[in-house]
Each structure stands twice: as C-alpha cells, then as structure tokens.
Short mmCIF file of C-alpha atoms in Angstrom, two decimals:
data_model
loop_
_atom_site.label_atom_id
_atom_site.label_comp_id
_atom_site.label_asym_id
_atom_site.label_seq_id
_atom_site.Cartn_x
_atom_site.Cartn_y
_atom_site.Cartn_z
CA UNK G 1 68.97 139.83 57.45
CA UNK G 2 70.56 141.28 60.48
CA UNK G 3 67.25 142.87 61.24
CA UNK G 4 66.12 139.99 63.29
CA UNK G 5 68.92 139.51 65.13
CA UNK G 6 68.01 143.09 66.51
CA UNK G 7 64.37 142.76 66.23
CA UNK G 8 65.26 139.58 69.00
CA UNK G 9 67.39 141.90 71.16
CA UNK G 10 64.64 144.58 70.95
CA UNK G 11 61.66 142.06 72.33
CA UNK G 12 63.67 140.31 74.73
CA UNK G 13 64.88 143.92 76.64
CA UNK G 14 61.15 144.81 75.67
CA UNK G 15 59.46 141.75 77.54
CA UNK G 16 62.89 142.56 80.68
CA UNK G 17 61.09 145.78 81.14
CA UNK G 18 57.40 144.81 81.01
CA UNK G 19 58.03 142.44 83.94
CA UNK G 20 59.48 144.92 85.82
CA UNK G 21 56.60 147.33 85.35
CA UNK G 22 54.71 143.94 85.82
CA UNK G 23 52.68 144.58 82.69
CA UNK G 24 50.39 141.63 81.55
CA UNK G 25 50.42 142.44 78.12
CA UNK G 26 52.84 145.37 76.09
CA UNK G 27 50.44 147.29 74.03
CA UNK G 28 53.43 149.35 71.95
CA UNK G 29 56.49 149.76 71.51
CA UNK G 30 58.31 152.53 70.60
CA UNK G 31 62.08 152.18 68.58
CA UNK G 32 64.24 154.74 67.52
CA UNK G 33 66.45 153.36 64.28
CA UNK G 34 69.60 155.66 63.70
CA UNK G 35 70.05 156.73 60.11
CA UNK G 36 74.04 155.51 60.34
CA UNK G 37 72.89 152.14 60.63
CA UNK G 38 70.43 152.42 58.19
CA UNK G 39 68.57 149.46 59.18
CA UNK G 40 65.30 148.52 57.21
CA UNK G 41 62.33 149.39 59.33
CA UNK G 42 60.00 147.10 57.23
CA UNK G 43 62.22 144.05 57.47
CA UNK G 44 62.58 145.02 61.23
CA UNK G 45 58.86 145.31 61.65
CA UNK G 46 57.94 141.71 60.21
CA UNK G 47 60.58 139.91 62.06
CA UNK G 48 59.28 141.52 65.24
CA UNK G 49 55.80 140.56 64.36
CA UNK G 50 57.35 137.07 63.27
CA UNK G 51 59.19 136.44 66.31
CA UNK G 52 56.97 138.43 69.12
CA UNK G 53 55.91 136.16 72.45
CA UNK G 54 52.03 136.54 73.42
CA UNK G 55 53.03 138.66 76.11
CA UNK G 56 53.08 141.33 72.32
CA UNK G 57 50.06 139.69 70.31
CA UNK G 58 48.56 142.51 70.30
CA UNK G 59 51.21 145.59 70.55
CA UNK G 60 51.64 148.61 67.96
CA UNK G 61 55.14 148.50 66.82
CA UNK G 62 56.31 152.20 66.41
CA UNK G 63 59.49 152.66 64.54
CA UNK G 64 61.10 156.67 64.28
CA UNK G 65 64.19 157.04 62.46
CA UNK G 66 66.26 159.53 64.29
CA UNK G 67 68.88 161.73 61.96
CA UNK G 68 72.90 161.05 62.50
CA UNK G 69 74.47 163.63 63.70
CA UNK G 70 78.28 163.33 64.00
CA UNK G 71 80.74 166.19 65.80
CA UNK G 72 84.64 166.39 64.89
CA UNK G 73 86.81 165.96 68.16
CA UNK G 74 89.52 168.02 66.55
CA UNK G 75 88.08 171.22 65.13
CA UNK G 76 84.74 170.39 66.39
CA UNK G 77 82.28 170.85 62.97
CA UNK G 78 79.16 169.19 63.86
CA UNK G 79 77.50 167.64 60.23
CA UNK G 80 74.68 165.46 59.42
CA UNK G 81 75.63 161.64 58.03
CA UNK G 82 74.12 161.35 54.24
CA UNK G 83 74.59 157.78 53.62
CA UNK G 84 73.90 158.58 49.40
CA UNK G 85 77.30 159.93 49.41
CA UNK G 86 78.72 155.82 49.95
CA UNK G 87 79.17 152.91 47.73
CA UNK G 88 77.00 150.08 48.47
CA UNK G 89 80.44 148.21 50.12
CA UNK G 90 80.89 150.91 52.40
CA UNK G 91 77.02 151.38 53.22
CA UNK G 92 76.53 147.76 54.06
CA UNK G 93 80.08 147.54 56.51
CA UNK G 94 78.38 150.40 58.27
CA UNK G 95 75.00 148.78 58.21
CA UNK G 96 76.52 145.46 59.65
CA UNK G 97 78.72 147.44 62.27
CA UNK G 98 77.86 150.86 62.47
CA UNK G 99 81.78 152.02 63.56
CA UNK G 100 83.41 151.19 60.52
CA UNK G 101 81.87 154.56 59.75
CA UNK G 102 85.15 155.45 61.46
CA UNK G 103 87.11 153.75 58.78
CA UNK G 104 85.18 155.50 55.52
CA UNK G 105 84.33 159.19 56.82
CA UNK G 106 85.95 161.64 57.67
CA UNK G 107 85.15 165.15 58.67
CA UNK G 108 84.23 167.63 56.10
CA UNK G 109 86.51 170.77 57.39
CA UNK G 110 89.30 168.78 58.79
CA UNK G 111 89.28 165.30 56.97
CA UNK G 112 89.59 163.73 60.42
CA UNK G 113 88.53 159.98 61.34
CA UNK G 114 88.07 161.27 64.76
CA UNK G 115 84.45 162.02 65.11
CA UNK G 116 81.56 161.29 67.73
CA UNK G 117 78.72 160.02 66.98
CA UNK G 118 76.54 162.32 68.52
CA UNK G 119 73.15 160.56 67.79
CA UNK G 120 71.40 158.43 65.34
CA UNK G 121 74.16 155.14 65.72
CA UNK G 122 71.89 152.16 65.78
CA UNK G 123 68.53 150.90 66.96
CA UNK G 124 67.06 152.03 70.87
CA UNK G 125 64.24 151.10 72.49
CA UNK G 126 62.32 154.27 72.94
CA UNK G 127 59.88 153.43 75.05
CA UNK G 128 56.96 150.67 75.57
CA UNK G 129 53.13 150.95 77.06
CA UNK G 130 50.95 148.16 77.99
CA UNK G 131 48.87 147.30 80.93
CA UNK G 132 48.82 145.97 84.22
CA UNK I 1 65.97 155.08 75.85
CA UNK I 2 67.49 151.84 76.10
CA UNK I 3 70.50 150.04 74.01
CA UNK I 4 68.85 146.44 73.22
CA UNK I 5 72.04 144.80 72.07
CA UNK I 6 72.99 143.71 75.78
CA UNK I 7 70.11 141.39 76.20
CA UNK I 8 70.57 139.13 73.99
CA UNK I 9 73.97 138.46 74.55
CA UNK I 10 73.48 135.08 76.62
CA UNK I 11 71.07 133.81 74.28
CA UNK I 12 73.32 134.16 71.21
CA UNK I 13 76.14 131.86 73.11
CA UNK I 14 73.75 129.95 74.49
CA UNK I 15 74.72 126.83 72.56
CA UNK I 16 78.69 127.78 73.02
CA UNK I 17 79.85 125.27 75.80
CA UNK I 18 83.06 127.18 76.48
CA UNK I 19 84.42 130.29 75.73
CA UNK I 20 88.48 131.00 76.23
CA UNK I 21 89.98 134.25 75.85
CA UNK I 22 93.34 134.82 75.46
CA UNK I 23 94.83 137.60 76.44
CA UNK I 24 97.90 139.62 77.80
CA UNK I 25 98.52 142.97 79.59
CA UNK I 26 101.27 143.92 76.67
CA UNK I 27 101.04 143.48 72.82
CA UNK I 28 103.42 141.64 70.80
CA UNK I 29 103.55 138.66 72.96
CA UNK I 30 102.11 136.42 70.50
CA UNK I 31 98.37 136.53 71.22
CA UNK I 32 96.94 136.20 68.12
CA UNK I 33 99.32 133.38 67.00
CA UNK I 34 98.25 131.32 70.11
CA UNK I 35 94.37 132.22 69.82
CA UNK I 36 94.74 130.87 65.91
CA UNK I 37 96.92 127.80 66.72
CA UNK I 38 94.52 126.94 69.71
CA UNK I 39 91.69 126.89 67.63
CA UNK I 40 92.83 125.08 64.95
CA UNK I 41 93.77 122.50 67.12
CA UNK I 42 90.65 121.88 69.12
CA UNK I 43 88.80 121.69 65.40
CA UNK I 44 92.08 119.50 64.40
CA UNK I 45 90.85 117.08 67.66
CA UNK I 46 87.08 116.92 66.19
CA UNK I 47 85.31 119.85 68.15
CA UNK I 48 83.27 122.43 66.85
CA UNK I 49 85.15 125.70 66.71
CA UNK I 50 84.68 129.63 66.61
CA UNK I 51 87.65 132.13 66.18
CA UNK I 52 86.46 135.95 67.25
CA UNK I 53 89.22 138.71 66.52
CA UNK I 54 88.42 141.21 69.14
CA UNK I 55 91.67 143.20 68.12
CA UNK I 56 89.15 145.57 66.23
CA UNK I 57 92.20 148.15 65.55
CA UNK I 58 95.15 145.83 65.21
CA UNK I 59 93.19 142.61 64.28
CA UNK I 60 95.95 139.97 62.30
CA UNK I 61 94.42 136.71 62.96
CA UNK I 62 92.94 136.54 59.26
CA UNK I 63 96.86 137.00 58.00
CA UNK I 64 97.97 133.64 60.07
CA UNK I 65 94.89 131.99 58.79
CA UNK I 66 95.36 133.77 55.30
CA UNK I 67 91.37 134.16 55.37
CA UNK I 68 89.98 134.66 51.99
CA UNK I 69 88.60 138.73 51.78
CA UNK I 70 84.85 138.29 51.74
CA UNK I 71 81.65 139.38 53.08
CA UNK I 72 79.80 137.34 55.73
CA UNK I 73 76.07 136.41 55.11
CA UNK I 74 73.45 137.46 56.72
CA UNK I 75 70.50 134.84 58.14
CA UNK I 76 69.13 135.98 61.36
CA UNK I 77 72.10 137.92 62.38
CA UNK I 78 75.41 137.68 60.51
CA UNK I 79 76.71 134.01 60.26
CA UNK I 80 80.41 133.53 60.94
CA UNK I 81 82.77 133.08 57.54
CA UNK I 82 84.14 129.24 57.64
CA UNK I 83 87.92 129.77 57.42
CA UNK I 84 89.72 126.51 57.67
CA UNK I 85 87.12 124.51 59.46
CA UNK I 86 86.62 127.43 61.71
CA UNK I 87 83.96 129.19 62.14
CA UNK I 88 85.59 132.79 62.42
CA UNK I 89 84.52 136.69 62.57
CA UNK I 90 86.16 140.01 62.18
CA UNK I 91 86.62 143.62 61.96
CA UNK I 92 88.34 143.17 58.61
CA UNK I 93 85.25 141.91 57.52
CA UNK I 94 83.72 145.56 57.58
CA UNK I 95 86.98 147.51 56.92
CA UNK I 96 89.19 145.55 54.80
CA UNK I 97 92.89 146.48 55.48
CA UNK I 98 92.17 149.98 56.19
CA UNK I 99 92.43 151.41 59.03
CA UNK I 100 89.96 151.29 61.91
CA UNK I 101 90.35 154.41 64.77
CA UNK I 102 88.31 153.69 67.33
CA UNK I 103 87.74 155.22 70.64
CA UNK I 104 87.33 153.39 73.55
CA UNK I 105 83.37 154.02 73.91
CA UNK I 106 83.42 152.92 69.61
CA UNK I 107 85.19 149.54 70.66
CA UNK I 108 82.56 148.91 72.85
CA UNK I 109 79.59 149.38 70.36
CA UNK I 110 81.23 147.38 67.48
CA UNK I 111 81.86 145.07 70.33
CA UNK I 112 78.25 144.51 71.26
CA UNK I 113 76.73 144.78 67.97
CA UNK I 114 79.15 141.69 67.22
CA UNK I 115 77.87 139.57 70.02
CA UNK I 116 74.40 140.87 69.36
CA UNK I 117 73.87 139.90 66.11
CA UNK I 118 76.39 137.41 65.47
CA UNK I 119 75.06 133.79 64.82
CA UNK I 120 77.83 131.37 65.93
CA UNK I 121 75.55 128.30 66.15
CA UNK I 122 76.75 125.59 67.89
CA UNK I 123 80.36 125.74 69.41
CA UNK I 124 82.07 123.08 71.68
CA UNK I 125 84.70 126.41 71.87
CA UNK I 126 85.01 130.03 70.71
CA UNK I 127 88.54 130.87 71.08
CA UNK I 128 88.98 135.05 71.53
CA UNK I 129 92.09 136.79 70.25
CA UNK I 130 92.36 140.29 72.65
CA UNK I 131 93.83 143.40 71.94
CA UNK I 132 96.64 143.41 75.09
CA UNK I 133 96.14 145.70 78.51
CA UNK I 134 93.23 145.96 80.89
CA UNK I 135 91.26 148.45 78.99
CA UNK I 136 87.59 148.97 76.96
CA UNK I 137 87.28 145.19 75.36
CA UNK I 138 88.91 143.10 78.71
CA UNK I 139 85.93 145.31 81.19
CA UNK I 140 83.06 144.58 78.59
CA UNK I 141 84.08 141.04 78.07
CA UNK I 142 84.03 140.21 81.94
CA UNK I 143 80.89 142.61 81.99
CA UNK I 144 78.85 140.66 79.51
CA UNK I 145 80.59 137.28 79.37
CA UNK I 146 80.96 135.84 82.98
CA UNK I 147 81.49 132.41 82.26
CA UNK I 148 85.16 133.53 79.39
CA UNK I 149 87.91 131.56 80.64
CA UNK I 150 91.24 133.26 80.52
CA UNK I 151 94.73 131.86 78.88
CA UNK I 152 97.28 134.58 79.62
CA UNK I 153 100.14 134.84 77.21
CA UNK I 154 103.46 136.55 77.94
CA UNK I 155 107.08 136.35 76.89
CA UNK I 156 110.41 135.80 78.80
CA UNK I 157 110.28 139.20 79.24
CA UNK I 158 110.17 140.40 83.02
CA UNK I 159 108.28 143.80 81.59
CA UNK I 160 105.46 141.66 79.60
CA UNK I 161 105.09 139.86 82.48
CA UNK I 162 104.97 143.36 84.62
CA UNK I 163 101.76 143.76 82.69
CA UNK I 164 100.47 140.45 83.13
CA UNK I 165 100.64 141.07 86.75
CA UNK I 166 98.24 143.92 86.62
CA UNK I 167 95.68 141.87 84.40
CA UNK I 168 96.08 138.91 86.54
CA UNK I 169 95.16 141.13 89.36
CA UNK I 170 92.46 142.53 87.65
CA UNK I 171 91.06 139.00 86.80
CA UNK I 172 91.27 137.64 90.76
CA UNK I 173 89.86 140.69 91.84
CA UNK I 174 86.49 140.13 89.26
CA UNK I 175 86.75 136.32 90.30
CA UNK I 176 87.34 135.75 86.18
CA UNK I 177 88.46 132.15 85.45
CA UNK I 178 92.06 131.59 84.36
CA UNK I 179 93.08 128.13 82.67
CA UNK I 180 96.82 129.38 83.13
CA UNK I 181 99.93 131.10 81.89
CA UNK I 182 101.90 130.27 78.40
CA UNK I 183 104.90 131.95 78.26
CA UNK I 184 105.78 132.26 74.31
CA UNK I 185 108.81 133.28 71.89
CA UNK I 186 111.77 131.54 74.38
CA UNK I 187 114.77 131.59 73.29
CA UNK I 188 116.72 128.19 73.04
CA UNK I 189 119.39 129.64 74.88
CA UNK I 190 117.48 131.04 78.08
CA UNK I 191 117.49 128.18 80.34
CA UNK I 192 116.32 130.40 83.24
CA UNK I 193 112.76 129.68 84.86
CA UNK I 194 111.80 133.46 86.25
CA UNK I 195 108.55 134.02 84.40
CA UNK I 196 107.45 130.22 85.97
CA UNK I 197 108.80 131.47 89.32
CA UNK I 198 107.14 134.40 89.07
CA UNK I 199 104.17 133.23 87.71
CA UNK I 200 103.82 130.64 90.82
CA UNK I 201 104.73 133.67 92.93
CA UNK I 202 101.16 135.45 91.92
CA UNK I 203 99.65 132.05 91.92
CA UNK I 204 98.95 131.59 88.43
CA UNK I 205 99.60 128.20 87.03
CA UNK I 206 102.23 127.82 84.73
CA UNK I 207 101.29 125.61 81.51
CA UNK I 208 104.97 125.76 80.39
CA UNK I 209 106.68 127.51 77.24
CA UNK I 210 107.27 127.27 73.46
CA UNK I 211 110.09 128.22 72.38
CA UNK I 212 111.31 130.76 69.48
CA UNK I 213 110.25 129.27 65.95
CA UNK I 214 112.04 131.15 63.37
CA UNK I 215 108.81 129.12 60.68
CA UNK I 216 106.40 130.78 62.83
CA UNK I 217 105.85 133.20 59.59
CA UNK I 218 106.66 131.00 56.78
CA UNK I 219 103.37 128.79 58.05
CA UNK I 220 100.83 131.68 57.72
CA UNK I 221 98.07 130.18 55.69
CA UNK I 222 99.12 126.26 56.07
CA UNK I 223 97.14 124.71 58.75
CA UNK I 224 99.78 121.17 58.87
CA UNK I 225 102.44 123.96 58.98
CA UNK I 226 100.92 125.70 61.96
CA UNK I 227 100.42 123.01 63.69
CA UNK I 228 104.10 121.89 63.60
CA UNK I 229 105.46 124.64 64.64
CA UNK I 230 107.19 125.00 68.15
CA UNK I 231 103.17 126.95 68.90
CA UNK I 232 101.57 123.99 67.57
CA UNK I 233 103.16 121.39 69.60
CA UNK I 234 103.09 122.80 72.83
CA UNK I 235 99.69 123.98 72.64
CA UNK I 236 98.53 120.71 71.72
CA UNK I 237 99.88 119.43 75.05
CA UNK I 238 98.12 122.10 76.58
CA UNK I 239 95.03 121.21 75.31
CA UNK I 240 95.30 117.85 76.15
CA UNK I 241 96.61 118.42 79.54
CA UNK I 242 95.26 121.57 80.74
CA UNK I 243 92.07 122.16 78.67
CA UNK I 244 90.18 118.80 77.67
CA UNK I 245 90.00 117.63 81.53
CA UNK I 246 87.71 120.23 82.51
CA UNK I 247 84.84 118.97 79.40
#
C-alpha cells in the first residue's frame, strides 16, 4: 500500500512545521486527498496512526477529499475527473502516479492529452493545530 | 497547503550509498545504453543495484533490458521490479508503450511522487538514465538530490558536445559532482582527439571512448551480450578506474 509511503511524507512535513511554530504537541491535522489519485483515506488514516511520533499521540487526523478538476490547454473546456469511467489497469497507474492520467484521458470536446490539472492531483497537507 | 512528497525524499535514499546520474545536454548520444550497461556491471561486480528511468516521455531502458511488462507491488510505497538482478523502476510501468505527454510542471510531479513513494531498499548504487538538456528533471534532481553524481555522455560530435558545454556549465555553477566525460558511438576510423581536447579545455575529465558497436542492438535483452559489447568493456574500465576508488 502506497498509502504509507505518503502517510510518512505527510507526518514528517507535519512534525517540519510544528517545530517551526515550536508546537509541543500537534493536536490535528488537516489533509486534502485529490480524487485523481484516488488514494484510500482509511488505509491512509491507520498507517498515520501506525506510524505517528509522540509529538501526534494525541492529534485528530482530518482527511477532505477535494474534487479533480482538469482544464483543456487547447480549447480550454474545464470538466470534472470521474474515475468510474476507467478500467481497474488504468485507475491503479493513475493511483500509483497520478500523471499517467495524461496517457489515458483526454478531453471531452477536443480529445486532447493536453490538459491541466487544475486541482484535486494528489494528497496536501491542509493545515495542522497543536499547542505551544 | 503544502505538497508532502518533498520531505521524505532523503529518508527514502537514505540507505542508497551513491547515486550517479547520467546525463547529456542532447538526446541520442547513447544515455540510456550507458545508464543500463553501467548498472549491470556494478551488480555484475557484486554490488547492490537500482536502475531509475527518468526519461518519463522517451523512457527505453526496459527495451535494452527487455524488462518483462508487469506491475510493481506495493509494500510501504511501491517496491522496485527486479529486472536482471536490478532493482529497476519506470514510467512504462504506469503507461505501458503508450504515450506519455507531459508538461514540464507534470514531469516534476510524477518525478516526486517516484522518489516519494518509491522503496529502493538498500543500494550500494542507483544508476539514473536522464532525458538530455538542462530542463524540468536535471533542476529538480540537483534541487532534491544534492549528493547525484554526474557521468556526462556525448558523441564525437562537436554539436553534442555544444550541449554538453551548457550542462557542464550548469553543473559547476550549482557545485553538482561530475565523475567525468564518456564520449560514445566513435567511429573506428576517427582517430582525432577534439571532444578529449575540448573536454580538458572546460575542465572536465575525460574517461575515454567506446567505439561504434554495430551488436549494440542485437544484445538487447542478453546481459553476457551487453556486457561484451564495445559499451560493456569500456565501461567496465571505467568503473574500475574512475568509479570504485571513490567507495
């Protein structure tokens, strides 16, 4: 599970930031998981609470899943992703890296590759509270 | 909001004692063929070896190695396919042989989600087969990977070298390491020295040439073959003279 691979990156920029705020203990953390990615916000949420430091033991783990949008850089059509409309092969190469997205859609008016990812990629670290 | 991936960079090549990237300024030079060859060597000499493909548009290390078309596991991250004693990762991994058109700012996210999340383990090396110039890949890889040692590639040719020039440049200026210069593809016939001249001239050591191998392709997929060829051999005194003394 790539989850805690991320969940890792997540606590480590997490505990960065708490020592710069010099924050004795985080009390929650909040994580914004992009649809396109389609990561699994319960796997995600044990290996945090698996692999969280003391400097956690006792924070809220907050996970929002924020909608993909994606705009065409040729004619410009902005549409939502809707992962149902992929095979399980080309939902899990865009799960593992989220830019081989590039590779399977394409844009509904134009049929071009050559799209932005607007918002909703992969997983962000919102925002964290604790105290001093 | 804050992108995660970076931080955990460091501690994902933490047990990675070095980390060589070879790379050019122009395309074509052979890059790929020396990244493959190079690793297969060092895991030929005993060492525990990575191949990464950062070519993510043009990647065509898996065709020299003939890698088998799977799907890498996932524990923890995603662990590395073993390809011929190698421990080796890909784009074609996520898009088969279709095609991948990526922007420069979609480079660098498939570029940090692969160092984020993948799992390489223990390494004595991690060879790095670039995509050529001085663009996206070359300014995250210097960004996020301080300690990548550099083995330029070029061919006879005065305008590859041109190229290697500016990356060389580019590499002094960021105080990157370079192990050297291989200049590839010779032709038996060219007895003339420029791209060593020239190479001394912008004082970048010369770790001498290998010469056209007309087998080159015929070895694809055979690892004794590989290693015989013209790429094979002279590597292998590279690696003995140029890369081993500094372990």
């Amino acid at each position: 599970m790539h989850e805690w691979a991320l969940a890792e990156a997540i606590l480590t920029t997490a505990a960065q930031i708490a020592e710069k705020e010099r924050l004795k203990e985080v009390t929650e953390v909040t994580i914004r998981i992009g649809e396109l990615q389609d990561v699994e916000p319960e796997i995600l949420k044990f290996a945090l609470g698996e692999i969280k430091s003391d400097l956690f033991k006792n924070a809220k783990f907050r996970l929002l899943k924020a909608k993909t949008e994606l705009k065409c850089r040729v004619c410009g059509t902005i549409w939502r992703f809707k992962r149902e409309s992929l095979d399980a092969a080309t939902a899990e190469a865009i799960h593992f890296v989220p830019e081989a997205a590039h590779t399977f859609v394409k844009c509904p008016k134009c049929g071009s590759p050559d799209f932005e990812i607007a918002s909703g990629r992969g997983v962000w670290l919102d925002s964290i509270q604790g105290v001093k | 909001m804050i992108d995660p991936r970076v931080n955990v960079i460091d501690s994902r090549l933490a047990n990675v004692k070095r980390i060589i990237v070879v790379s050019s300024g122009k395309g074509g030079v052979g890059k790929s063929m020396v990244a493959t060859t190079l690793a297969l060597i060092l895991k030929d000499e005993g060492y525990k070896v990575g191949l990464f493909d950062l070519d993510f548009t043009s990647p065509s290390t898996h065709v020299i190695l003939n890698a088998p078309v799977t799907v890498p596991q996932e524990d923890k991250g995603i662990v590395p396919v073993s390809v011929k004693g190698l421990k080796y990762m890909s784009m074609v991994y996520f898009v088969g042989e279709n095609p991948a058109p990526l922007r420069g700012v979609d480079v660098s996210n498939a570029l940090i989600e692969l160092l984020a999340v993948t799992q390489w383990g223990e390494l004595d090396f991690l060879i790095i087969d670039m995509p050529p110039g001085i663009g996206d890949v070359i300014l995250d890889l210097l960004r996020l990977i301080k300690r990548a040692e550099f083995l330029i590639v070029t061919t006879s040719s005065l305008l590859a070298f041109e190229t290697v020039k500016k990356q060389v440049a580019l590499l002094c200026e960021l105080k990157a390491s370079i192990i050297g210069l291989v200049e590839n593809m010779k032709q038996a016939s060219n007895i003339n020295n420029s791209i060593e001249i020239e190479a001394r001239n912008v004082g970048l050591r010369f770790l001498g040439e290998i010469v056209f191998d007309s087998t080159v392709e015929t070895s694809f997929g055979d690892e004794v073959k590989l290693l015989g060829t013209s790429v094979g051999r002279m590597l292998k005194r590279v690696v003995e003279k140029d890369l081993l003394v500094k372990s």
